[in-house]
CSV table of C-alpha atoms in Angstrom, one decimal:
chain,number,residue,atom,x,y,z
N,1,MET,CA,126.1,215.0,139.7
N,2,ASN,CA,122.7,214.6,141.5
N,3,CYS,CA,121.8,212.6,144.6
N,4,ARG,CA,120.8,209.5,142.8
N,5,GLN,CA,124.1,209.4,140.9
N,6,MET,CA,126.0,210.0,144.2
N,7,ARG,CA,124.2,207.1,145.9
N,8,GLU,CA,125.0,204.8,142.9
N,9,ASN,CA,128.7,205.8,143.0
N,10,VAL,CA,129.3,206.0,146.8
N,11,TYR,CA,131.4,202.8,146.8
N,12,GLU,CA,133.5,203.9,143.9
N,13,TYR,CA,134.0,207.3,145.5
N,14,LEU,CA,135.3,205.8,148.7
N,15,GLU,CA,137.7,203.4,147.0
N,16,GLY,CA,139.0,206.1,144.7
N,17,SER,CA,137.8,204.4,141.5
N,18,LEU,CA,136.0,207.4,139.9
N,19,SER,CA,137.6,209.3,137.0
N,20,ARG,CA,138.9,212.7,137.7
N,21,SER,CA,135.9,214.4,136.2
N,22,GLU,CA,133.5,212.2,138.2
N,23,MET,CA,135.4,212.8,141.3
N,24,ASN,CA,135.2,216.6,140.8
N,25,ALA,CA,131.5,216.3,140.2
N,26,ALA,CA,131.1,214.2,143.3
N,27,GLU,CA,133.1,216.6,145.4
N,28,ASN,CA,131.0,219.6,144.1
N,29,HIS,CA,127.8,217.8,144.9
N,30,LEU,CA,128.9,216.8,148.4
N,31,ALA,CA,129.9,220.3,149.2
N,32,GLY,CA,126.3,221.4,148.8
N,33,CYS,CA,124.3,218.3,149.8
N,34,LEU,CA,124.1,217.4,153.5
N,35,ALA,CA,122.1,214.2,153.0
N,36,CYS,CA,124.7,212.7,150.6
N,37,HIS,CA,127.5,213.9,152.8
N,38,GLU,CA,125.9,212.0,155.8
N,39,LEU,CA,125.4,209.0,153.6
N,40,LEU,CA,129.1,209.0,152.6
N,41,GLN,CA,130.2,209.3,156.2
N,42,SER,CA,127.9,206.5,157.2
N,43,GLU,CA,129.2,204.2,154.5
N,44,LYS,CA,132.8,205.1,155.4
N,45,GLN,CA,132.2,204.3,159.0
N,46,LEU,CA,130.4,201.1,158.2
N,47,ALA,CA,133.2,200.0,155.8
N,48,GLU,CA,135.9,200.7,158.5
N,49,SER,CA,134.0,199.1,161.3
N,50,LEU,CA,133.0,195.9,159.3
N,51,SER,CA,136.5,195.5,158.0
N,52,ASN,CA,138.1,195.9,161.4
N,53,ARG,CA,135.6,193.5,162.9
N,54,LEU,CA,136.1,190.9,160.3
N,55,GLN,CA,139.9,191.2,160.6
N,56,GLN,CA,139.7,191.0,164.4
N,57,SER,CA,137.4,188.0,164.3
N,58,MET,CA,139.9,186.1,162.2
N,59,GLN,CA,142.9,186.9,164.3
N,60,THR,CA,142.5,183.6,166.2
N,61,ILE,CA,142.5,181.6,163.0
N,62,ASP,CA,146.0,180.4,162.2
N,63,LEU,CA,147.5,177.9,159.9
N,64,ASP,CA,149.4,175.9,162.4
N,65,ALA,CA,152.5,173.8,161.7
N,66,LEU,CA,150.5,170.6,161.8
N,67,SER,CA,147.9,171.8,159.2
N,68,GLN,CA,150.7,173.2,157.1
N,69,GLY,CA,152.5,169.9,157.2
N,70,ARG,CA,149.3,168.0,156.1
N,71,MET,CA,148.8,170.4,153.2
N,72,LEU,CA,152.4,170.0,152.1
N,73,GLN,CA,152.1,166.2,152.2
N,74,ALA,CA,148.9,166.4,150.0
N,75,LEU,CA,150.7,168.7,147.6
N,76,GLN,CA,153.8,166.6,147.4
N,77,ARG,CA,151.6,163.5,146.6
N,78,GLU,CA,149.9,165.5,143.9
N,79,PHE,CA,153.3,166.7,142.7
N,80,GLN,CA,154.6,163.1,142.5
N,81,ASP,CA,151.5,161.9,140.6
N,82,SER,CA,151.9,164.7,138.1
N,83,GLN,CA,155.5,163.8,137.6
N,84,ARG,CA,154.6,160.2,136.8
N,85,GLN,CA,151.9,161.3,134.4
N,86,PRO,CA,153.0,164.6,133.0
N,87,TYR,CA,150.5,166.6,131.2
N,88,SER,CA,150.7,165.9,127.5
N,89,PHE,CA,148.5,166.5,124.5
N,90,SER,CA,146.6,163.4,123.4
N,91,TRP,CA,144.8,163.0,120.1
N,92,ALA,CA,142.3,160.9,122.0
N,93,ARG,CA,141.0,164.2,123.5
N,94,LEU,CA,139.8,165.2,120.0
N,95,ALA,CA,138.0,161.9,119.4
N,96,PHE,CA,134.6,163.0,120.7
N,97,PRO,CA,134.6,166.4,118.8
N,98,PHE,CA,135.7,164.7,115.6
N,99,ALA,CA,133.0,162.1,116.0
N,100,ILE,CA,130.3,164.7,116.4
N,101,ALA,CA,131.6,166.7,113.4
N,102,GLY,CA,131.6,163.5,111.3
N,103,LEU,CA,128.1,162.6,112.3
N,104,THR,CA,126.9,166.1,111.5
N,105,LEU,CA,128.5,166.2,108.1
N,106,THR,CA,127.1,162.7,107.2
N,107,THR,CA,123.6,163.8,108.2
N,108,VAL,CA,123.8,167.0,106.2
N,109,PHE,CA,125.1,165.0,103.2
N,110,LEU,CA,122.4,162.4,103.3
N,111,LEU,CA,119.7,165.1,103.7
N,112,GLY,CA,121.0,167.0,100.8
N,113,TYR,CA,121.2,163.9,98.6
N,114,SER,CA,117.6,162.9,99.4
N,115,LEU,CA,116.4,166.4,98.6
N,116,LEU,CA,118.2,166.5,95.3
N,117,ASN,CA,116.6,163.1,94.2
N,118,LEU,CA,113.0,164.3,94.1
N,119,SER,CA,110.3,161.7,94.2
N,120,ARG,CA,108.2,160.9,91.1
N,121,ILE,CA,105.3,163.2,90.3
N,122,PRO,CA,102.1,161.3,91.3
N,123,SER,CA,100.0,162.0,88.2
N,124,ARG,CA,99.0,160.1,85.1
N,125,LEU,CA,101.2,162.4,82.9
N,126,GLU,CA,104.2,160.4,81.9
N,127,PHE,CA,107.1,161.6,79.8
N,128,SER,CA,109.7,159.4,78.3
N,129,THR,CA,112.6,161.1,76.7
N,130,PRO,CA,114.2,159.3,73.8
N,131,GLN,CA,117.9,158.5,73.9
N,132,ARG,CA,118.5,160.5,70.7
N,133,GLU,CA,119.8,163.9,70.9
N,134,THR,CA,116.8,165.4,69.0
N,135,ALA,CA,114.4,167.3,71.1
N,136,GLU,CA,111.5,165.0,70.9
N,137,ALA,CA,109.2,163.6,73.6
N,138,ASN,CA,106.4,161.0,73.6
N,139,PHE,CA,103.5,161.5,75.9
N,140,HIS,CA,100.8,159.2,77.3
N,141,LEU,CA,98.0,161.1,78.9
N,142,SER,CA,95.1,159.5,80.8
N,143,TYR,CA,92.4,161.5,82.6
N,144,PRO,CA,89.0,160.7,84.2
N,145,VAL,CA,85.9,162.3,82.7
N,146,THR,CA,82.7,162.3,84.8
N,147,GLY,CA,79.2,162.2,83.4
N,148,TYR,CA,75.6,161.8,84.3
N,149,THR,CA,73.0,159.5,82.6
N,150,PHE,CA,69.3,159.9,83.2
N,151,GLN,CA,66.8,157.1,83.0
N,152,LYS,CA,63.0,157.4,83.3
N,153,LYS,CA,61.6,154.6,85.4
N,154,GLY,CA,57.9,155.0,85.7
N,155,ASN,CA,57.2,158.4,87.2
N,156,LEU,CA,60.8,158.8,88.4
N,157,VAL,CA,63.9,160.1,86.7
N,158,VAL,CA,67.0,158.3,88.0
N,159,ASP,CA,70.4,159.9,87.4
N,160,SER,CA,73.6,157.9,87.5
N,161,LEU,CA,77.2,159.2,87.8
N,162,THR,CA,79.6,157.7,85.3
N,163,ILE,CA,83.4,158.0,85.2
N,164,GLU,CA,85.2,157.2,82.0
N,165,THR,CA,88.9,157.2,81.6
N,166,LEU,CA,90.1,158.7,78.4
N,167,VAL,CA,93.6,158.0,77.0
N,168,ALA,CA,95.7,160.0,74.6
N,169,ASP,CA,99.1,159.2,73.2
N,170,GLY,CA,101.2,161.5,71.1
N,171,ARG,CA,104.6,162.9,70.3
N,172,VAL,CA,106.0,166.4,70.4
N,173,THR,CA,109.1,167.6,68.7
N,174,SER,CA,111.0,170.8,68.9
N,175,GLU,CA,111.2,173.1,65.9
X,1,MET,CA,160.9,184.4,145.7
X,2,ASP,CA,158.5,186.8,144.0
X,3,GLU,CA,155.3,185.7,142.5
X,4,ALA,CA,156.6,185.2,138.9
X,5,GLU,CA,159.5,183.1,140.2
X,6,LEU,CA,157.1,181.1,142.4
X,7,VAL,CA,154.8,180.3,139.4
X,8,ALA,CA,157.7,179.3,137.2
X,9,ALA,CA,159.1,177.1,140.0
X,10,LEU,CA,155.7,175.4,140.4
X,11,ARG,CA,155.4,174.8,136.7
X,12,VAL,CA,158.8,173.1,136.5
X,13,GLY,CA,158.2,171.0,139.6
X,14,ASP,CA,160.5,172.6,142.2
X,15,PRO,CA,159.5,171.0,145.6
X,16,THR,CA,160.6,174.1,147.6
X,17,ALA,CA,158.0,176.1,145.7
X,18,LEU,CA,155.3,174.1,147.5
X,19,GLU,CA,156.5,175.3,150.9
X,20,VAL,CA,156.7,178.9,149.7
X,21,LEU,CA,153.2,178.7,148.2
X,22,VAL,CA,151.6,177.4,151.5
X,23,GLU,CA,153.6,179.8,153.6
X,24,MET,CA,152.8,182.8,151.4
X,25,HIS,CA,149.0,182.3,150.9
X,26,GLY,CA,147.9,179.6,153.3
X,27,GLN,CA,146.9,181.7,156.3
X,28,ARG,CA,145.1,184.3,154.3
X,29,LEU,CA,143.2,181.7,152.3
X,30,LEU,CA,142.3,179.9,155.5
X,31,ARG,CA,140.8,183.0,157.2
X,32,SER,CA,138.8,183.8,154.1
X,33,ALA,CA,137.6,180.2,153.8
X,34,THR,CA,136.5,180.3,157.5
X,35,LEU,CA,134.4,183.3,156.8
X,36,LEU,CA,132.9,181.7,153.7
X,37,CYS,CA,132.1,178.3,155.2
X,38,GLY,CA,131.8,179.1,158.9
X,39,ASN,CA,133.8,176.2,160.1
X,40,GLU,CA,137.6,176.2,160.6
X,41,SER,CA,138.0,172.5,160.0
X,42,ALA,CA,136.0,172.6,156.8
X,43,ALA,CA,138.0,175.7,155.8
X,44,GLN,CA,141.3,173.8,156.2
X,45,ASP,CA,140.0,171.1,153.9
X,46,LEU,CA,138.9,173.7,151.4
X,47,VAL,CA,142.3,175.4,151.4
X,48,GLN,CA,144.1,172.1,151.0
X,49,ASP,CA,141.8,171.3,148.0
X,50,THR,CA,142.4,174.7,146.6
X,51,PHE,CA,146.2,174.2,146.6
X,52,VAL,CA,145.9,170.8,145.0
X,53,GLU,CA,143.6,172.2,142.3
X,54,ALA,CA,145.9,175.1,141.8
X,55,LEU,CA,148.9,172.7,141.3
X,56,ARG,CA,147.0,170.7,138.7
X,57,ALA,CA,146.0,173.9,136.8
X,58,ILE,CA,149.2,175.9,137.3
X,59,HIS,CA,149.9,175.7,133.6
X,60,ARG,CA,146.6,177.6,132.9
X,61,PHE,CA,147.5,180.5,135.3
X,62,ARG,CA,147.8,183.8,133.4
X,63,SER,CA,149.3,186.8,135.1
X,64,LYS,CA,146.3,189.0,134.4
X,65,ALA,CA,145.4,188.9,138.1
X,66,SER,CA,147.6,188.1,141.1
X,67,LEU,CA,148.3,184.6,142.1
X,68,TYR,CA,146.3,185.1,145.3
X,69,THR,CA,143.3,186.3,143.4
X,70,TRP,CA,143.5,183.2,141.2
X,71,LEU,CA,143.8,181.0,144.2
X,72,HIS,CA,140.8,182.7,145.8
X,73,SER,CA,138.7,182.1,142.7
X,74,ILE,CA,139.5,178.4,143.0
X,75,LEU,CA,138.6,178.6,146.7
X,76,LEU,CA,135.3,180.3,145.9
X,77,ASN,CA,134.3,177.6,143.5
X,78,LEU,CA,135.1,174.9,146.0
X,79,ALA,CA,133.3,176.7,148.8
X,80,ARG,CA,130.2,176.8,146.6
X,81,HIS,CA,130.3,173.1,146.1
X,82,HIS,CA,130.8,172.8,149.8
X,83,TYR,CA,127.6,174.8,150.5
X,84,ARG,CA,125.6,172.6,148.1
X,85,ASP,CA,126.8,169.4,149.6
X,86,ASN,CA,126.3,170.6,153.2
X,87,GLN,CA,123.2,172.6,153.0
X,88,ARG,CA,121.2,172.7,156.2
X,89,LEU,CA,118.6,174.9,157.7
X,90,VAL,CA,119.6,176.6,161.0
X,91,PHE,CA,116.8,177.9,163.1
X,92,ASP,CA,117.3,180.9,165.3
X,93,ASN,CA,116.7,179.0,168.5
X,94,LYS,CA,119.5,176.5,167.6
X,95,LEU,CA,122.2,179.2,167.4
X,96,PRO,CA,124.4,179.4,170.5
X,97,GLN,CA,123.2,182.1,172.8
X,98,HIS,CA,125.8,183.7,174.9
X,99,GLU,CA,126.6,187.1,176.1
X,100,VAL,CA,128.4,189.1,173.5
X,101,PRO,CA,131.2,191.2,174.8
X,102,VAL,CA,131.7,194.8,173.7
X,103,LEU,CA,135.1,194.7,172.2
X,104,GLU,CA,137.6,197.1,173.7
X,105,PRO,CA,140.4,198.5,171.6
X,106,THR,CA,142.6,195.6,172.8
X,107,PRO,CA,140.2,192.7,173.3
X,108,SER,CA,141.2,189.5,174.9
X,109,ALA,CA,141.6,186.2,173.0
X,110,SER,CA,138.4,184.8,174.5
X,111,ASP,CA,136.4,188.0,173.6
X,112,LEU,CA,137.7,187.7,170.0
X,113,GLN,CA,136.7,184.1,169.8
X,114,VAL,CA,133.2,184.9,170.9
X,115,ALA,CA,132.9,187.8,168.5
X,116,ALA,CA,134.3,185.6,165.7
X,117,ALA,CA,131.7,183.0,166.4
X,118,GLU,CA,128.9,185.6,166.3
X,119,ILE,CA,130.1,187.0,163.0
X,120,THR,CA,130.6,183.7,161.3
X,121,ALA,CA,127.3,182.5,162.6
X,122,ALA,CA,125.6,185.6,161.2
X,123,LEU,CA,127.4,185.2,157.9
X,124,GLN,CA,126.2,181.6,157.6
X,125,GLN,CA,122.7,182.8,157.8
X,126,LEU,CA,123.1,184.9,154.6
X,127,SER,CA,122.8,183.3,151.2
X,128,SER,CA,126.2,182.3,149.7
X,129,ALA,CA,125.9,185.1,147.2
X,130,HIS,CA,125.5,187.7,149.9
X,131,ARG,CA,128.1,186.2,152.1
X,132,GLU,CA,130.7,186.2,149.3
X,133,VAL,CA,130.3,189.9,148.5
X,134,LEU,CA,130.6,190.9,152.2
X,135,VAL,CA,133.7,188.8,152.7
X,136,LEU,CA,135.3,189.9,149.4
X,137,ARG,CA,134.5,193.6,150.0
X,138,TYR,CA,135.1,194.1,153.7
X,139,TYR,CA,137.7,191.3,154.4
X,140,GLU,CA,139.6,190.9,151.1
X,141,GLN,CA,139.2,194.7,150.4
X,142,MET,CA,138.2,194.1,146.8
X,143,LYS,CA,137.0,197.1,144.8
X,144,ILE,CA,133.6,197.0,143.1
X,145,GLN,CA,135.1,196.4,139.6
X,146,GLU,CA,137.3,193.6,140.9
X,147,LEU,CA,134.4,192.0,142.7
X,148,ALA,CA,132.3,192.1,139.6
X,149,LEU,CA,135.0,190.3,137.6
X,150,HIS,CA,135.7,187.8,140.3
X,151,LEU,CA,132.1,186.9,140.7
X,152,CYS,CA,131.2,187.2,137.0
X,153,VAL,CA,128.3,189.6,137.7
X,154,SER,CA,127.6,193.2,136.9
X,155,LYS,CA,128.7,196.1,139.2
X,156,GLY,CA,125.0,196.8,139.8
X,157,THR,CA,124.5,193.3,141.0
X,158,VAL,CA,127.5,193.6,143.3
X,159,LYS,CA,126.1,196.8,144.9
X,160,SER,CA,122.6,195.4,145.2
X,161,ARG,CA,123.9,192.3,147.0
X,162,LEU,CA,126.1,194.4,149.3
X,163,HIS,CA,123.2,196.7,150.2
X,164,TYR,CA,121.0,193.7,151.0
X,165,ALA,CA,123.8,191.8,152.9
X,166,ILE,CA,124.6,194.8,155.1
X,167,ARG,CA,120.9,195.2,156.0
X,168,GLU,CA,120.7,191.6,156.9
X,169,MET,CA,123.8,191.6,159.0
X,170,GLN,CA,122.4,194.6,160.9
X,171,LYS,CA,119.4,192.4,161.8
X,172,LEU,CA,121.4,189.3,162.6
X,173,LEU,CA,124.2,190.8,164.8
X,174,PRO,CA,123.4,191.8,168.4
X,175,PRO,CA,123.5,195.6,169.1
X,176,GLU,CA,126.3,195.1,171.6
X,177,MET,CA,128.7,194.3,168.8
X,178,ASN,CA,128.9,198.0,167.9
X,179,LEU,CA,129.4,197.1,164.3
X,180,PHE,CA,127.9,200.0,162.3
X,181,GLY,CA,128.6,203.0,164.4
X,182,PRO,CA,129.4,204.3,167.9
X,183,GLY,CA,125.8,204.0,169.0
X,184,GLY,CA,125.4,200.3,168.0
X,185,THR,CA,123.5,199.1,165.0
X,186,LYS,CA,121.6,201.6,163.0
X,187,ASP,CA,119.9,201.9,159.7
X,188,THR,CA,122.7,203.5,157.7
X,189,VAL,CA,121.8,202.9,154.1
């Protein structure tokens, strides 16, 4: 044990809380370290002095008969109240926790349900599946095609942007 | 009536158990409460409230610690509420100034009262955390491990608070009180 460890454990040494091996290590260190020995003596003296002083200072504080009687009256009132309303388990105590649990489960359920029902794909590609069991699908495809037209007007060439929507319908079947 | 019998009697509603409870632990709790809150009248109220709370919660008492330790933990919580409700700043020049007697081996009652006033006044100038460790260590004689459990802090925190509290008490108490050694106050740690 070194000086730092001795300083850290001085309280435990004085109160006898150290393990046997720690106590031996402390004793060996104290035998060879004057500074730690003086620290220990100082702390011991302080503990005794402060304890004695606190004990002495409280000698004049007594629980007199009047105060004792007052306390007993308060306790007897409390006693009688508890007899009239004995402690008993009530299901109402669980109302709030159950309400919170129910609300949480409902929220989780609604979130899960809305995530499972995905919104429609915002594109012009539409599939309609026939009710028959054959693997067949109709498709209706529309897509914009951009183009430029050029016109000569005098010495100038004027270009114009055109957008034409093309539509294709068809059917695909599985083989 | 031993402690186990007392607890059993309180649980079943035996009225004589109340008298035994107050008689067994009232005085010690009162003295501890006086050191914690600095005022005997407030301490009596705290002790009364402690007993009432203990009676309400007696069904929750487990025999892991002694009944007194359990009562003291209730007292400590109530004392903390008391500090918060009654916080006030005390300036040095408002503290009573009177000659502090050097206590002889058998001091008189008046000397004890003066010394008690000085010590409780000095304790009240510490923070509640530092006051608690001093009272629990040097008045209630709790060990470091017990202190740590009682206050729900680490052992390192307990030691750090003790170290600081002792230094502060050295500054606050007059040298005549001969608290920390035969030569009066000195820097010991």
